[in-house]
Amino acid sequence: MSYLRPDFRHPNLPVNDIGFTKKDYEGSISTLCAGCGHDSISAGIIQACYDLSIEPHRVAKLSGIGCSSKTPTYFLGNSHGFNSVHGRMPSVATGANLANRDLIYIGVSGDGDTASIGFGQFGHVVRRNLNMLYMVENNGCYGLTKGQDSATSDTGSQSKKGAANPYEPIDLVSMALQLGATFVARSFSGDKDQLIPLIKAAIAHSGFAFIDVISPCVTFNNNPKSTKNYDYVREHIEATSTVDFVPMKQEITTSYQQGSSTEVTMHDGSVLRFNKLKQDWDPQDRFSAMAAVNDATQRGEILTGLLYVDPQSQDLHEIINTVRKPLNSLTEKDLCPGNVALEKINESLR
Amino acid sequence: MKPTDTTNPEYFHKVVDCQYACPAHTPVPEYIRLIAAQNYTAAYMVNWQSNVFPGVLGRTCDRPCEPACRRGRIEDEPVAICRLKRVAADNKKDVKSLMPDIPTEKNGKRIALIGAGPASLTVARDLMPLGYTIDLYDNQKAGGGMMRSQIPSFRLPETVLNEEVDYITDMGVNTHYDCYIDSLKGIVNQGYDAIFVGTGAPRGRDLSTLEGRAQGNSNIHIGIDWLSSVAFGHTEKIGKKVIVLGGGNTAMDCCRTSRRLGGKEVTVIVRSPFEEMKASPWEKEDAKHEGIPFLNNHVPMAFVCEAGKLVAMKFDKVEAHYDKDGNRKLVSTGETPILVECDDVLIAIGQQNSFTWIERDLGLEFNKWDMPVVDPVTFQSTLKQVFFGGDAAFGPENVITAVAQGHQAAVSIDHYCQGKDVAERLAPGTTLVSQKMGIHQWSFDSPVVNDVRYIVPQADISQTLKNRKIEVELGYSLDTALQEAQRCLNCDVQTVFTEKLCIECDACQDICPTDCITFTDKYEQDDLRQNLLAPANNLSQDLYVSEPLKTKRALVKDEDVCLHCGLCAERCPTAAWDMQKFIYNVSHATHATKAGA
Ligand SMILES: Cc1cc2nc3c(=O)[nH]c(=O)nc-3n(C[C@H](O)[C@H](O)[C@H](O)COP(=O)(O)OP(=O)(O)OC[C@H]3O[C@@H](n4cnc5c(N)ncnc54)[C@H](O)[C@@H]3O)c2cc1C
Ligand SMILES: Cc1ncc(C[n+]2csc(CCOP(=O)(O)OP(=O)(O)O)c2C)c(N)n1
Ligand code: SF4
Ligand code: SF4
Ligand code: SF4
Ligand SMILES: [Mg+2]
C-alpha cells in the first residue's frame, strides 16, 4: 500500500493563468477504498480550481463526518480546512463565511451527513442562501460505518448486506429546490465532463450552490441490486443539458446553432451556456426544474445536469446588509466608534 | 487507434527502455533489483548470460541504455545502469561453479574463430556448451582484442579483463595466440565446418598526404597503434607537448594516456565544432578533469619540422556552415594559420577494416567499399561456411555490439552446422507474472525515490596521472549502489490492463501522478495523442489502447513517463490493472548459465 504519491509529474504539465500546475491543487494520497466515487469528485474539484486559476489560499474546505467528509484532505492541500462534527458542517460554514466573506467556501458532505443527522442544518443553510458550494457525495449509504442504508437510498434498493430498503428516499435536489436554493445541480462521479463545469459554475455562483453527486460506494453499495451502483446509474442517467462554463475574462469563441443553446450570465460576469437536451424545462424557472426532476423520478430515471439557477440571487451578506469588509478584519476602532457616535445613535432612538 | 496487441512480445519489451536499447537486450531492471537485494552473484550472472563481459562493460560500455532510460525523461539524469553493472561484477562471489558444463564428448564439428575480440569470444561462449571444438586465432599475446590492446588500464584493469576472457577460454577453447592469419584460404583448406571472422577494424586512419608527414614521421603516431604499443609495454614515454588529432573516444584515450607517459601540455584538436565531437560526454569530462584542453574548428594544414624534427602543427581556423539539408561544410575563416607547438602528434581520426588477408577468389564477395557482403541478421557471408561479426562485419562499433552480433552469429553457425535454416530464430523467451503479494502489496519496491544520480568516486588525480595502470574510477560503495539502484523505476514491471474487469470508476486516471491514463471516446481519432490528459508528444513511445469499454470509451495509456509506481493498480477496485513482471530473454545458441544462478 502506498502512503505517498511520487513527486514526479508529467514533464509537460501545463500551468494556469497564475502559474500553478495541477500538482499545486492536490492533497495527500487518498485513504478511501480503491475505486470509491468520492475520489473522482476530489479529482473534479482539483481540475475545476486549477482551471479557474483560484489561489489555493483563498479557499476554505469544510466537511462533516463520513468517507465523503474525509475527502477534503485529498484535494487542495494548500487551502484552509475544517473537518467539523457529524451533520454540523453548515453551521461551521455559516460562521466562517460570516467572519470572512472573501474566501471561497467548499462544503463536502455525505448523504448520511446531510440527509440524516444534518438534515435540519441543511435546510437552514439553504434558506439563508449562504455563499458557498455545498456538495453531497451521495452513495445511498453510510460508507464510513460499513454501509447501512442512508436516507437517500431508494425504496427496494439493496446494499451489500442484501436487505431491501423499506423506506421512502429523501431527494436532496427536490429539497434544495423546495427550500429556495439558488443553484441546484445533480451529477455523477463517473461523468467528469459534466461534473467539472458544474463545479466551476457553482463556485462562480453568488449564493448557495448545491450539487448532489451520485458517487458509488464500491465496497458496500456497488452490488447489482443497488440503485447507486456504477452500472445502474450509467444506465438510468438522463441529462437536462450539456453545460459549458465560460469564465468572465475568456472570450466566447465557439458558436452554437441558433435556438439550441441558452445562455445565463452569472453574477460575476461569467457565462453558463446550456445545450438543452430537455424541452419544456427552463433553468431559470424553479417550478419547471421541480417538475422535470419529478417527471424523471416517476419514470425511474435520474435527472442530472444543471437544474436551476438564479444568477441574480442575494446571498446572506446582502440579505443582512453586512459591510463589504470581512468582519474578521474589522478592528476595535471600527467596532467601537466612540462616544460621539454612540451619542448620535442614542439620540436617533430617543 | 486499434487496440494494442500485448501478446506481441515486442510491445512490453519496448516499455523496458534500457533493455530495448541494449544491443544484447540485457534485462537491466532485473539485475538492478538483484543488486538492491545484495545478490551480486545472481546480478552478475543475469548480465553474463546476456553480455558476456559484465566486469569489462560495467567500466567501459558505450551505454546506449542510459540515454534511453525512462528516468532521464522525468528528471535530469538516467539511472547509472553501467556503473551498477560494475557493482555486480566487483562484489560477486566465485561464479565458476555457475558456468555451463562443457560436454566431454564433442559433437564432431570444428569451428575456427579468427580474432579473439569480444565477438569471437561470445561465439565461443555460446558454442562450447553445445560440444563444438573451437580453434581461436589471434595475433596478440592474449585474448580480448581491442579490450586488451586499446582500452587503457586506467579504465579497465587487466585483471578484470583476464578473468572474463578466462571464463571462456577455460571452457576448453584451443587458443592460438601470437598467430596472425595471413590467408583465409589456408583456414578454409583446413576443413573447418564453420569459420567466424572477428578481426575487428584494426587499421587507424592516417594523414599521409599532409605536408611534413614523412619528415616528422618518428614523432607522428597512429593513435590505435600507439595505444596497443603502450598496452603491451613497448612504449613508455611521450614528449612534453602532445597534440591529439580527433574528437572520438580513441582521441580521449590517447590524450589521457599521454598525460600518464610524460605529456605535460596535451591538447586535443578537432576539425569540427565541439557539439559534433563523437566522444562520449563522460569521456570528454574525464579528459578535461585531467587538464586537457580541446581546440575546435581547427583543420590540420601541415606538420612543421625543423632540422628534420617535428616542432609544431599548422591549422586553418574554420567555421561550420550548414546547407538546408543540414550538410556540414567547414569554411575557412581566412585568419592567419594557427601554429601549435608539439613534440609528438597522435592521429586518432578513425579506424578501418583490413581484409588484405582474405583472398578475393574464394567466393567471398566484397562490396564497393571493399567490405565483405554480410547478412545483417545471420552474419553469414556469401561463402556459406564463413560468418562475420563485431567490428569486422559492418565497421567499428563497440564491445556490446560485438557481443550482440556474436550471439546471433553463434545461432547461425549452430544452425548451419546442424543442417537447419540459418535464418531461423526462436522467439524470445518471455514470461509475464503478477507481482501481487496481497492487497496493495507488491513484490517489487514500487515507491519512487527522488534521489538524483549518484556520482562515482574517482581515485586522486595526483596518483592516477603517475601510473597508467591505476584505475581512475573507484566504483560505487555498496551503500551508494543500493541508493542508486533504488532510482530504477522497474520498467519491466508492466501495467497490464484487463478490459472485462474494468468498471470505469476512473480511479486510475485520477491517481496517476504523471497523467499517463485517459479514458476517452476519441480513441479512433488521428489526433488522439493531443486529446489525452497530457499530450503524448514523444512519438517513440507507444500508446496502450484498450478494447472499447462499456461506455464506448477506451482506456489509453501513454507509456512515455509512466513511473511504474503501481498506484493505478493499487487504486483499481477490481484488479483490472495489475503489475506484472515481464521477462524477455533473447534466444541464444545455448542457455549458458546453470539453473539456480
Ligand atoms: C582506443 C579505443 C577505445 C575503445 N574504447 C571502447 C570502450 O570504452 N567501450 C567500448 O564498448 N568499445 C570501445 N572501443 C571499441 C571496441 O574495442 C571494439 O568495438 C570491439 O573491441 C570490437 O570487437 P571485435 O570482437 O569485433 O574485434 P576486436 O576487439 O577489434 O578484436 C579483433 C582481434 O583480432 C585480431 N586480428 C585482426 N586481424 C587478425 C588476423 N588476420 N589474424 C589474427 N588476428 C587478427 C586483432 O589483433 C584483435 O585482437 C574502443 C576502441 C578503441 C580503438
Ligand atoms: C454524532 C455522530 N453520530 C454518528 C456517527 C457515526 N457515523 C460516522 S460516519 C456516519 C455516516 C456517514 O455517512 P455519509 O455521510 O453518507 O458518508 P459516507 O461515508 O457514505 O461517504 C455515521 C452515522 C458519528 N461519527 N457522529
Ligand atoms: S466505504 Fe464506500 S464510501 Fe467509504 S471509502 Fe469505501 S467505497 Fe468509498
Ligand atoms: S528506470 Fe530502470 S528499468 Fe527503467 S529504463 Fe531506467 S534503468 Fe531501465
Ligand atoms: S504505474 Fe500506473 S499510476 Fe503509476 S505512473 Fe504508471 S500508469 Fe501512472
Ligand atoms: Mg454516504
mmCIF file with all atom_site columns, C-alpha atoms in Angstrom, chain A residues 18 20 24-25 45-46 48-50 52-62 72 75-82 96 100-108 131-133 199 203:
data_model
loop_
_atom_site.group_PDB
_atom_site.id
_atom_site.type_symbol
_atom_site.label_atom_id
_atom_site.label_alt_id
_atom_site.label_comp_id
_atom_site.label_asym_id
_atom_site.label_entity_id
_atom_site.label_seq_id
_atom_site.pdbx_PDB_ins_code
_atom_site.Cartn_x
_atom_site.Cartn_y
_atom_site.Cartn_z
_atom_site.occupancy
_atom_site.B_iso_or_equiv
_atom_site.pdbx_formal_charge
_atom_site.auth_seq_id
_atom_site.auth_comp_id
_atom_site.auth_asym_id
_atom_site.auth_atom_id
_atom_site.pdbx_PDB_model_num
ATOM 1  C CA . ILE A 1 18  ? -1.493  32.270 -12.152 1.00 0.00 ? 18  ILE A CA 1
ATOM 2  C CA . PHE A 1 20  ? 0.271   26.887 -10.938 1.00 0.00 ? 20  PHE A CA 1
ATOM 3  C CA . ASP A 1 24  ? -0.458  22.709 -6.618  1.00 0.00 ? 24  ASP A CA 1
ATOM 4  C CA . TYR A 1 25  ? -4.104  21.799 -6.116  1.00 0.00 ? 25  TYR A CA 1
ATOM 5  C CA . ILE A 1 45  ? -12.597 19.745 -7.684  1.00 0.00 ? 45  ILE A CA 1
ATOM 6  C CA . ILE A 1 46  ? -8.836  19.840 -8.301  1.00 0.00 ? 46  ILE A CA 1
ATOM 7  C CA . ALA A 1 48  ? -12.045 22.923 -11.600 1.00 0.00 ? 48  ALA A CA 1
ATOM 8  C CA . CYS A 1 49  ? -9.956  25.027 -9.198  1.00 0.00 ? 49  CYS A CA 1
ATOM 9  C CA . TYR A 1 50  ? -6.936  24.662 -11.460 1.00 0.00 ? 50  TYR A CA 1
ATOM 10 C CA . LEU A 1 52  ? -10.398 28.693 -12.647 1.00 0.00 ? 52  LEU A CA 1
ATOM 11 C CA . SER A 1 53  ? -6.901  29.751 -11.549 1.00 0.00 ? 53  SER A CA 1
ATOM 12 C CA . ILE A 1 54  ? -8.056  30.046 -7.961  1.00 0.00 ? 54  ILE A CA 1
ATOM 13 C CA . GLU A 1 55  ? -5.328  30.805 -5.484  1.00 0.00 ? 55  GLU A CA 1
ATOM 14 C CA . PRO A 1 56  ? -5.451  27.846 -3.083  1.00 0.00 ? 56  PRO A CA 1
ATOM 15 C CA . HIS A 1 57  ? -5.133  30.073 -0.012  1.00 0.00 ? 57  HIS A CA 1
ATOM 16 C CA . ARG A 1 58  ? -8.420  31.708 -0.942  1.00 0.00 ? 58  ARG A CA 1
ATOM 17 C CA . VAL A 1 59  ? -10.382 28.507 -0.440  1.00 0.00 ? 59  VAL A CA 1
ATOM 18 C CA . ALA A 1 60  ? -11.820 27.060 2.761   1.00 0.00 ? 60  ALA A CA 1
ATOM 19 C CA . LYS A 1 61  ? -12.888 23.422 2.713   1.00 0.00 ? 61  LYS A CA 1
ATOM 20 C CA . LEU A 1 62  ? -15.482 22.332 5.239   1.00 0.00 ? 62  LEU A CA 1
ATOM 21 C CA . PRO A 1 72  ? -11.021 17.476 1.748   1.00 0.00 ? 72  PRO A CA 1
ATOM 22 C CA . PHE A 1 75  ? -7.579  17.860 -2.541  1.00 0.00 ? 75  PHE A CA 1
ATOM 23 C CA . LEU A 1 76  ? -6.415  21.456 -2.200  1.00 0.00 ? 76  LEU A CA 1
ATOM 24 C CA . GLY A 1 77  ? -3.691  20.656 0.316   1.00 0.00 ? 77  GLY A CA 1
ATOM 25 C CA . ASN A 1 78  ? -2.691  24.316 0.364   1.00 0.00 ? 78  ASN A CA 1
ATOM 26 C CA . SER A 1 79  ? -6.131  25.590 1.329   1.00 0.00 ? 79  SER A CA 1
ATOM 27 C CA . HIS A 1 80  ? -7.846  26.123 4.669   1.00 0.00 ? 80  HIS A CA 1
ATOM 28 C CA . GLY A 1 81  ? -9.865  23.261 6.053   1.00 0.00 ? 81  GLY A CA 1
ATOM 29 C CA . PHE A 1 82  ? -12.263 22.451 8.866   1.00 0.00 ? 82  PHE A CA 1
ATOM 30 C CA . ALA A 1 96  ? -16.760 31.084 8.817   1.00 0.00 ? 96  ALA A CA 1
ATOM 31 C CA . ASN A 1 100 ? -14.719 36.268 6.287   1.00 0.00 ? 100 ASN A CA 1
ATOM 32 C CA . ARG A 1 101 ? -16.827 36.744 3.202   1.00 0.00 ? 101 ARG A CA 1
ATOM 33 C CA . ASP A 1 102 ? -13.762 36.948 0.969   1.00 0.00 ? 102 ASP A CA 1
ATOM 34 C CA . LEU A 1 103 ? -12.962 33.252 0.909   1.00 0.00 ? 103 LEU A CA 1
ATOM 35 C CA . ILE A 1 104 ? -14.413 30.660 -1.420  1.00 0.00 ? 104 ILE A CA 1
ATOM 36 C CA . TYR A 1 105 ? -16.283 28.065 0.643   1.00 0.00 ? 105 TYR A CA 1
ATOM 37 C CA . ILE A 1 106 ? -16.427 24.476 -0.493  1.00 0.00 ? 106 ILE A CA 1
ATOM 38 C CA . GLY A 1 107 ? -18.505 22.241 1.732   1.00 0.00 ? 107 GLY A CA 1
ATOM 39 C CA . VAL A 1 108 ? -18.272 18.493 1.254   1.00 0.00 ? 108 VAL A CA 1
ATOM 40 C CA . ASN A 1 131 ? -22.477 31.914 -0.432  1.00 0.00 ? 131 ASN A CA 1
ATOM 41 C CA . MET A 1 132 ? -20.861 28.502 -0.785  1.00 0.00 ? 132 MET A CA 1
ATOM 42 C CA . LEU A 1 133 ? -20.586 25.369 -2.859  1.00 0.00 ? 133 LEU A CA 1
ATOM 43 C CA . ILE A 1 199 ? -18.344 22.757 -10.057 1.00 0.00 ? 199 ILE A CA 1
ATOM 44 C CA . ILE A 1 203 ? -18.046 28.353 -7.447  1.00 0.00 ? 203 ILE A CA 1
#
